[in-house]
Amino acid sequence: AKTLPPMIGFDINPKSIQAAKTNAIRAGLENILTFDVKDIAQLQASDIGAHHGLCLSNLPYGERLEDDD
């Protein structure tokens, strides 16, 4: 059997993290997935314990990213 890599989820909203934890338990993935309340703007490599990986994002609907220039 293959070993899955660590999977860590972050969200600034504690209610979203609780919902994610509940869903992970329902899916039987509570021992594979880790969740923490954190603003992604403050995320550091040391938070995930890796020097490389994949970042997936689900940006808020209806909001646009703009340049500060």
PDB file of N, CA and C in Angstrom:
ATOM      1  N   ALA A   1       0.837  -1.189   0.000  1.00  0.00           N
ATOM      2  CA  ALA A   1       0.000   0.000   0.000  1.00  0.00           C
ATOM      3  C   ALA A   1       0.877   1.245   0.000  1.00  0.00           C
ATOM      4  N   LYS A   2       0.446   2.236  -0.762  1.00  0.00           N
ATOM      5  CA  LYS A   2       1.179   3.496  -0.813  1.00  0.00           C
ATOM      6  C   LYS A   2       0.898   4.332   0.432  1.00  0.00           C
ATOM      7  N   THR A   3       1.899   5.086   0.827  1.00  0.00           N
ATOM      8  CA  THR A   3       1.738   6.035   1.920  1.00  0.00           C
ATOM      9  C   THR A   3       1.416   7.398   1.324  1.00  0.00           C
ATOM     10  N   LEU A   4       0.375   8.029   1.807  1.00  0.00           N
ATOM     11  CA  LEU A   4       0.017   9.352   1.317  1.00  0.00           C
ATOM     12  C   LEU A   4       0.908  10.411   1.948  1.00  0.00           C
ATOM     13  N   PRO A   5       1.218  11.473   1.200  1.00  0.00           N
ATOM     14  CA  PRO A   5       2.015  12.563   1.779  1.00  0.00           C
ATOM     15  C   PRO A   5       1.172  13.320   2.795  1.00  0.00           C
ATOM     16  N   PRO A   6       1.836  14.085   3.663  1.00  0.00           N
ATOM     17  CA  PRO A   6       1.066  14.880   4.619  1.00  0.00           C
ATOM     18  C   PRO A   6       0.181  15.883   3.870  1.00  0.00           C
ATOM     19  N   MET A   7      -1.019  16.057   4.354  1.00  0.00           N
ATOM     20  CA  MET A   7      -1.939  17.027   3.776  1.00  0.00           C
ATOM     21  C   MET A   7      -2.429  17.927   4.896  1.00  0.00           C
ATOM     22  N   ILE A   8      -2.198  19.222   4.723  1.00  0.00           N
ATOM     23  CA  ILE A   8      -2.491  20.196   5.761  1.00  0.00           C
ATOM     24  C   ILE A   8      -3.392  21.266   5.173  1.00  0.00           C
ATOM     25  N   GLY A   9      -4.472  21.579   5.870  1.00  0.00           N
ATOM     26  CA  GLY A   9      -5.389  22.623   5.429  1.00  0.00           C
ATOM     27  C   GLY A   9      -5.372  23.800   6.388  1.00  0.00           C
ATOM     28  N   PHE A  10      -5.409  24.998   5.824  1.00  0.00           N
ATOM     29  CA  PHE A  10      -5.435  26.224   6.622  1.00  0.00           C
ATOM     30  C   PHE A  10      -6.617  27.070   6.194  1.00  0.00           C
ATOM     31  N   ASP A  11      -7.204  27.777   7.141  1.00  0.00           N
ATOM     32  CA  ASP A  11      -8.245  28.753   6.852  1.00  0.00           C
ATOM     33  C   ASP A  11      -8.238  29.766   7.982  1.00  0.00           C
ATOM     34  N   ILE A  12      -8.579  30.980   7.660  1.00  0.00           N
ATOM     35  CA  ILE A  12      -8.619  32.039   8.674  1.00  0.00           C
ATOM     36  C   ILE A  12      -9.864  31.918   9.559  1.00  0.00           C
ATOM     37  N   ASN A  13     -10.858  31.194   9.083  1.00  0.00           N
ATOM     38  CA  ASN A  13     -12.133  31.080   9.783  1.00  0.00           C
ATOM     39  C   ASN A  13     -12.187  29.791  10.610  1.00  0.00           C
ATOM     40  N   PRO A  14     -12.245  29.904  11.937  1.00  0.00           N
ATOM     41  CA  PRO A  14     -12.296  28.700  12.781  1.00  0.00           C
ATOM     42  C   PRO A  14     -13.488  27.785  12.470  1.00  0.00           C
ATOM     43  N   LYS A  15     -14.622  28.357  12.064  1.00  0.00           N
ATOM     44  CA  LYS A  15     -15.788  27.530  11.733  1.00  0.00           C
ATOM     45  C   LYS A  15     -15.512  26.674  10.495  1.00  0.00           C
ATOM     46  N   SER A  16     -14.767  27.220   9.541  1.00  0.00           N
ATOM     47  CA  SER A  16     -14.404  26.448   8.344  1.00  0.00           C
ATOM     48  C   SER A  16     -13.477  25.293   8.706  1.00  0.00           C
ATOM     49  N   ILE A  17     -12.555  25.545   9.622  1.00  0.00           N
ATOM     50  CA  ILE A  17     -11.639  24.482  10.056  1.00  0.00           C
ATOM     51  C   ILE A  17     -12.417  23.389  10.782  1.00  0.00           C
ATOM     52  N   GLN A  18     -13.358  23.766  11.628  1.00  0.00           N
ATOM     53  CA  GLN A  18     -14.157  22.759  12.326  1.00  0.00           C
ATOM     54  C   GLN A  18     -14.973  21.927  11.347  1.00  0.00           C
ATOM     55  N   ALA A  19     -15.542  22.578  10.331  1.00  0.00           N
ATOM     56  CA  ALA A  19     -16.307  21.849   9.312  1.00  0.00           C
ATOM     57  C   ALA A  19     -15.403  20.888   8.550  1.00  0.00           C
ATOM     58  N   ALA A  20     -14.193  21.330   8.232  1.00  0.00           N
ATOM     59  CA  ALA A  20     -13.246  20.464   7.517  1.00  0.00           C
ATOM     60  C   ALA A  20     -12.862  19.250   8.368  1.00  0.00           C
ATOM     61  N   LYS A  21     -12.629  19.470   9.655  1.00  0.00           N
ATOM     62  CA  LYS A  21     -12.303  18.357  10.561  1.00  0.00           C
ATOM     63  C   LYS A  21     -13.457  17.359  10.637  1.00  0.00           C
ATOM     64  N   THR A  22     -14.676  17.875  10.754  1.00  0.00           N
ATOM     65  CA  THR A  22     -15.863  17.013  10.807  1.00  0.00           C
ATOM     66  C   THR A  22     -15.978  16.183   9.535  1.00  0.00           C
ATOM     67  N   ASN A  23     -15.769  16.822   8.391  1.00  0.00           N
ATOM     68  CA  ASN A  23     -15.848  16.110   7.116  1.00  0.00           C
ATOM     69  C   ASN A  23     -14.736  15.080   6.964  1.00  0.00           C
ATOM     70  N   ALA A  24     -13.547  15.386   7.471  1.00  0.00           N
ATOM     71  CA  ALA A  24     -12.435  14.429   7.416  1.00  0.00           C
ATOM     72  C   ALA A  24     -12.768  13.183   8.235  1.00  0.00           C
ATOM     73  N   ILE A  25     -13.390  13.375   9.389  1.00  0.00           N
ATOM     74  CA  ILE A  25     -13.800  12.235  10.221  1.00  0.00           C
ATOM     75  C   ILE A  25     -14.845  11.398   9.486  1.00  0.00           C
ATOM     76  N   ARG A  26     -15.826  12.065   8.899  1.00  0.00           N
ATOM     77  CA  ARG A  26     -16.866  11.345   8.146  1.00  0.00           C
ATOM     78  C   ARG A  26     -16.277  10.533   7.001  1.00  0.00           C
ATOM     79  N   ALA A  27     -15.215  11.064   6.396  1.00  0.00           N
ATOM     80  CA  ALA A  27     -14.580  10.393   5.256  1.00  0.00           C
ATOM     81  C   ALA A  27     -13.537   9.369   5.692  1.00  0.00           C
ATOM     82  N   GLY A  28     -13.295   9.269   7.012  1.00  0.00           N
ATOM     83  CA  GLY A  28     -12.292   8.326   7.504  1.00  0.00           C
ATOM     84  C   GLY A  28     -10.863   8.778   7.241  1.00  0.00           C
ATOM     85  N   LEU A  29     -10.659  10.086   7.103  1.00  0.00           N
ATOM     86  CA  LEU A  29      -9.335  10.628   6.780  1.00  0.00           C
ATOM     87  C   LEU A  29      -8.729  11.435   7.923  1.00  0.00           C
ATOM     88  N   GLU A  30      -9.302  11.323   9.114  1.00  0.00           N
ATOM     89  CA  GLU A  30      -8.833  12.142  10.230  1.00  0.00           C
ATOM     90  C   GLU A  30      -7.378  11.888  10.615  1.00  0.00           C
ATOM     91  N   ASN A  31      -6.835  10.719  10.268  1.00  0.00           N
ATOM     92  CA  ASN A  31      -5.434  10.411  10.575  1.00  0.00           C
ATOM     93  C   ASN A  31      -4.489  10.826   9.460  1.00  0.00           C
ATOM     94  N   ILE A  32      -5.024  11.313   8.359  1.00  0.00           N
ATOM     95  CA  ILE A  32      -4.214  11.713   7.206  1.00  0.00           C
ATOM     96  C   ILE A  32      -4.186  13.227   7.039  1.00  0.00           C
ATOM     97  N   LEU A  33      -5.304  13.878   7.356  1.00  0.00           N
ATOM     98  CA  LEU A  33      -5.444  15.321   7.156  1.00  0.00           C
ATOM     99  C   LEU A  33      -5.251  16.075   8.461  1.00  0.00           C
ATOM    100  N   THR A  34      -4.588  17.217   8.374  1.00  0.00           N
ATOM    101  CA  THR A  34      -4.384  18.107   9.508  1.00  0.00           C
ATOM    102  C   THR A  34      -4.916  19.483   9.128  1.00  0.00           C
ATOM    103  N   PHE A  35      -5.553  20.162  10.062  1.00  0.00           N
ATOM    104  CA  PHE A  35      -6.120  21.479   9.798  1.00  0.00           C
ATOM    105  C   PHE A  35      -5.698  22.448  10.891  1.00  0.00           C
ATOM    106  N   ASP A  36      -5.527  23.718  10.505  1.00  0.00           N
ATOM    107  CA  ASP A  36      -5.151  24.739  11.477  1.00  0.00           C
ATOM    108  C   ASP A  36      -5.722  26.089  11.045  1.00  0.00           C
ATOM    109  N   VAL A  37      -6.099  26.902  12.016  1.00  0.00           N
ATOM    110  CA  VAL A  37      -6.584  28.251  11.744  1.00  0.00           C
ATOM    111  C   VAL A  37      -5.369  29.137  11.495  1.00  0.00           C
ATOM    112  N   LYS A  38      -5.280  29.666  10.275  1.00  0.00           N
ATOM    113  CA  LYS A  38      -4.162  30.552   9.936  1.00  0.00           C
ATOM    114  C   LYS A  38      -4.509  31.329   8.685  1.00  0.00           C
ATOM    115  N   ASP A  39      -4.136  32.600   8.668  1.00  0.00           N
ATOM    116  CA  ASP A  39      -4.263  33.444   7.485  1.00  0.00           C
ATOM    117  C   ASP A  39      -3.178  33.024   6.501  1.00  0.00           C
ATOM    118  N   ILE A  40      -3.552  32.676   5.292  1.00  0.00           N
ATOM    119  CA  ILE A  40      -2.565  32.194   4.328  1.00  0.00           C
ATOM    120  C   ILE A  40      -1.504  33.251   4.021  1.00  0.00           C
ATOM    121  N   ALA A  41      -1.840  34.518   4.232  1.00  0.00           N
ATOM    122  CA  ALA A  41      -0.861  35.588   4.035  1.00  0.00           C
ATOM    123  C   ALA A  41       0.277  35.490   5.051  1.00  0.00           C
ATOM    124  N   GLN A  42       0.028  34.814   6.167  1.00  0.00           N
ATOM    125  CA  GLN A  42       1.037  34.655   7.215  1.00  0.00           C
ATOM    126  C   GLN A  42       1.716  33.277   7.178  1.00  0.00           C
ATOM    127  N   LEU A  43       1.355  32.441   6.218  1.00  0.00           N
ATOM    128  CA  LEU A  43       1.873  31.077   6.131  1.00  0.00           C
ATOM    129  C   LEU A  43       3.367  31.068   5.815  1.00  0.00           C
ATOM    130  N   GLN A  44       4.112  30.272   6.553  1.00  0.00           N
ATOM    131  CA  GLN A  44       5.558  30.113   6.359  1.00  0.00           C
ATOM    132  C   GLN A  44       5.859  28.650   6.042  1.00  0.00           C
ATOM    133  N   ALA A  45       6.969  28.406   5.363  1.00  0.00           N
ATOM    134  CA  ALA A  45       7.370  27.029   5.037  1.00  0.00           C
ATOM    135  C   ALA A  45       7.464  26.175   6.299  1.00  0.00           C
ATOM    136  N   SER A  46       7.895  26.772   7.399  1.00  0.00           N
ATOM    137  CA  SER A  46       8.023  26.018   8.652  1.00  0.00           C
ATOM    138  C   SER A  46       6.668  25.554   9.196  1.00  0.00           C
ATOM    139  N   ASP A  47       5.570  26.211   8.766  1.00  0.00           N
ATOM    140  CA  ASP A  47       4.240  25.799   9.209  1.00  0.00           C
ATOM    141  C   ASP A  47       3.854  24.439   8.662  1.00  0.00           C
ATOM    142  N   ILE A  48       4.427  24.066   7.532  1.00  0.00           N
ATOM    143  CA  ILE A  48       4.071  22.790   6.919  1.00  0.00           C
ATOM    144  C   ILE A  48       5.206  21.779   6.978  1.00  0.00           C
ATOM    145  N   GLY A  49       6.381  22.201   7.435  1.00  0.00           N
ATOM    146  CA  GLY A  49       7.502  21.288   7.602  1.00  0.00           C
ATOM    147  C   GLY A  49       8.033  20.723   6.299  1.00  0.00           C
ATOM    148  N   ALA A  50       7.931  21.499   5.226  1.00  0.00           N
ATOM    149  CA  ALA A  50       8.401  21.021   3.925  1.00  0.00           C
ATOM    150  C   ALA A  50       9.018  22.178   3.144  1.00  0.00           C
ATOM    151  N   HIS A  51       9.865  21.819   2.217  1.00  0.00           N
ATOM    152  CA  HIS A  51      10.503  22.816   1.360  1.00  0.00           C
ATOM    153  C   HIS A  51       9.892  22.824  -0.028  1.00  0.00           C
ATOM    154  N   HIS A  52       9.005  21.906  -0.287  1.00  0.00           N
ATOM    155  CA  HIS A  52       8.312  21.853  -1.573  1.00  0.00           C
ATOM    156  C   HIS A  52       6.957  21.182  -1.366  1.00  0.00           C
ATOM    157  N   GLY A  53       6.088  21.374  -2.320  1.00  0.00           N
ATOM    158  CA  GLY A  53       4.772  20.771  -2.207  1.00  0.00           C
ATOM    159  C   GLY A  53       3.810  21.411  -3.180  1.00  0.00           C
ATOM    160  N   LEU A  54       2.564  21.202  -2.943  1.00  0.00           N
ATOM    161  CA  LEU A  54       1.499  21.695  -3.799  1.00  0.00           C
ATOM    162  C   LEU A  54       0.545  22.517  -2.950  1.00  0.00           C
ATOM    163  N   CYS A  55       0.218  23.699  -3.440  1.00  0.00           N
ATOM    164  CA  CYS A  55      -0.717  24.569  -2.736  1.00  0.00           C
ATOM    165  C   CYS A  55      -1.998  24.668  -3.553  1.00  0.00           C
ATOM    166  N   LEU A  56      -3.106  24.285  -2.949  1.00  0.00           N
ATOM    167  CA  LEU A  56      -4.417  24.416  -3.579  1.00  0.00           C
ATOM    168  C   LEU A  56      -5.184  25.489  -2.838  1.00  0.00           C
ATOM    169  N   SER A  57      -5.928  26.281  -3.587  1.00  0.00           N
ATOM    170  CA  SER A  57      -6.657  27.385  -2.978  1.00  0.00           C
ATOM    171  C   SER A  57      -8.083  27.431  -3.495  1.00  0.00           C
ATOM    172  N   ASN A  58      -8.978  27.814  -2.628  1.00  0.00           N
ATOM    173  CA  ASN A  58     -10.379  28.026  -2.988  1.00  0.00           C
ATOM    174  C   ASN A  58     -10.698  29.466  -2.601  1.00  0.00           C
ATOM    175  N   LEU A  59     -10.421  30.387  -3.516  1.00  0.00           N
ATOM    176  CA  LEU A  59     -10.590  31.803  -3.234  1.00  0.00           C
ATOM    177  C   LEU A  59     -12.067  32.149  -3.068  1.00  0.00           C
ATOM    178  N   PRO A  60     -12.347  33.230  -2.336  1.00  0.00           N
ATOM    179  CA  PRO A  60     -13.738  33.643  -2.140  1.00  0.00           C
ATOM    180  C   PRO A  60     -14.413  33.975  -3.473  1.00  0.00           C
ATOM    181  N   TYR A  61     -15.636  33.540  -3.615  1.00  0.00           N
ATOM    182  CA  TYR A  61     -16.398  33.830  -4.830  1.00  0.00           C
ATOM    183  C   TYR A  61     -16.737  35.312  -4.890  1.00  0.00           C
ATOM    184  N   GLY A  62     -16.710  35.884  -6.106  1.00  0.00           N
ATOM    185  CA  GLY A  62     -17.131  37.256  -6.305  1.00  0.00           C
ATOM    186  C   GLY A  62     -16.099  38.306  -5.941  1.00  0.00           C
ATOM    187  N   GLU A  63     -14.922  37.910  -5.470  1.00  0.00           N
ATOM    188  CA  GLU A  63     -13.882  38.875  -5.145  1.00  0.00           C
ATOM    189  C   GLU A  63     -12.788  38.795  -6.193  1.00  0.00           C
ATOM    190  N   ARG A  64     -12.250  39.936  -6.563  1.00  0.00           N
ATOM    191  CA  ARG A  64     -11.175  40.004  -7.549  1.00  0.00           C
ATOM    192  C   ARG A  64      -9.883  40.391  -6.854  1.00  0.00           C
ATOM    193  N   LEU A  65      -8.782  39.834  -7.354  1.00  0.00           N
ATOM    194  CA  LEU A  65      -7.468  40.222  -6.871  1.00  0.00           C
ATOM    195  C   LEU A  65      -7.002  41.412  -7.682  1.00  0.00           C
ATOM    196  N   GLU A  66      -6.493  42.429  -7.033  1.00  0.00           N
ATOM    197  CA  GLU A  66      -6.048  43.634  -7.719  1.00  0.00           C
ATOM    198  C   GLU A  66      -4.607  43.933  -7.373  1.00  0.00           C
ATOM    199  N   ASP A  67      -3.891  44.583  -8.319  1.00  0.00           N
ATOM    200  CA  ASP A  67      -2.549  45.079  -8.037  1.00  0.00           C
ATOM    201  C   ASP A  67      -2.638  46.266  -7.096  1.00  0.00           C
ATOM    202  N   ASP A  68      -1.646  46.412  -6.238  1.00  0.00           N
ATOM    203  CA  ASP A  68      -1.595  47.568  -5.358  1.00  0.00           C
ATOM    204  C   ASP A  68      -0.971  48.773  -6.032  1.00  0.00           C
ATOM    205  N   ASP A  69      -0.428  48.558  -7.245  1.00  0.00           N
ATOM    206  CA  ASP A  69       0.241  49.661  -7.970  1.00  0.00           C
ATOM    207  C   ASP A  69      -0.717  50.702  -8.454  1.00  0.00           C
TER     208      ASP A  69
END
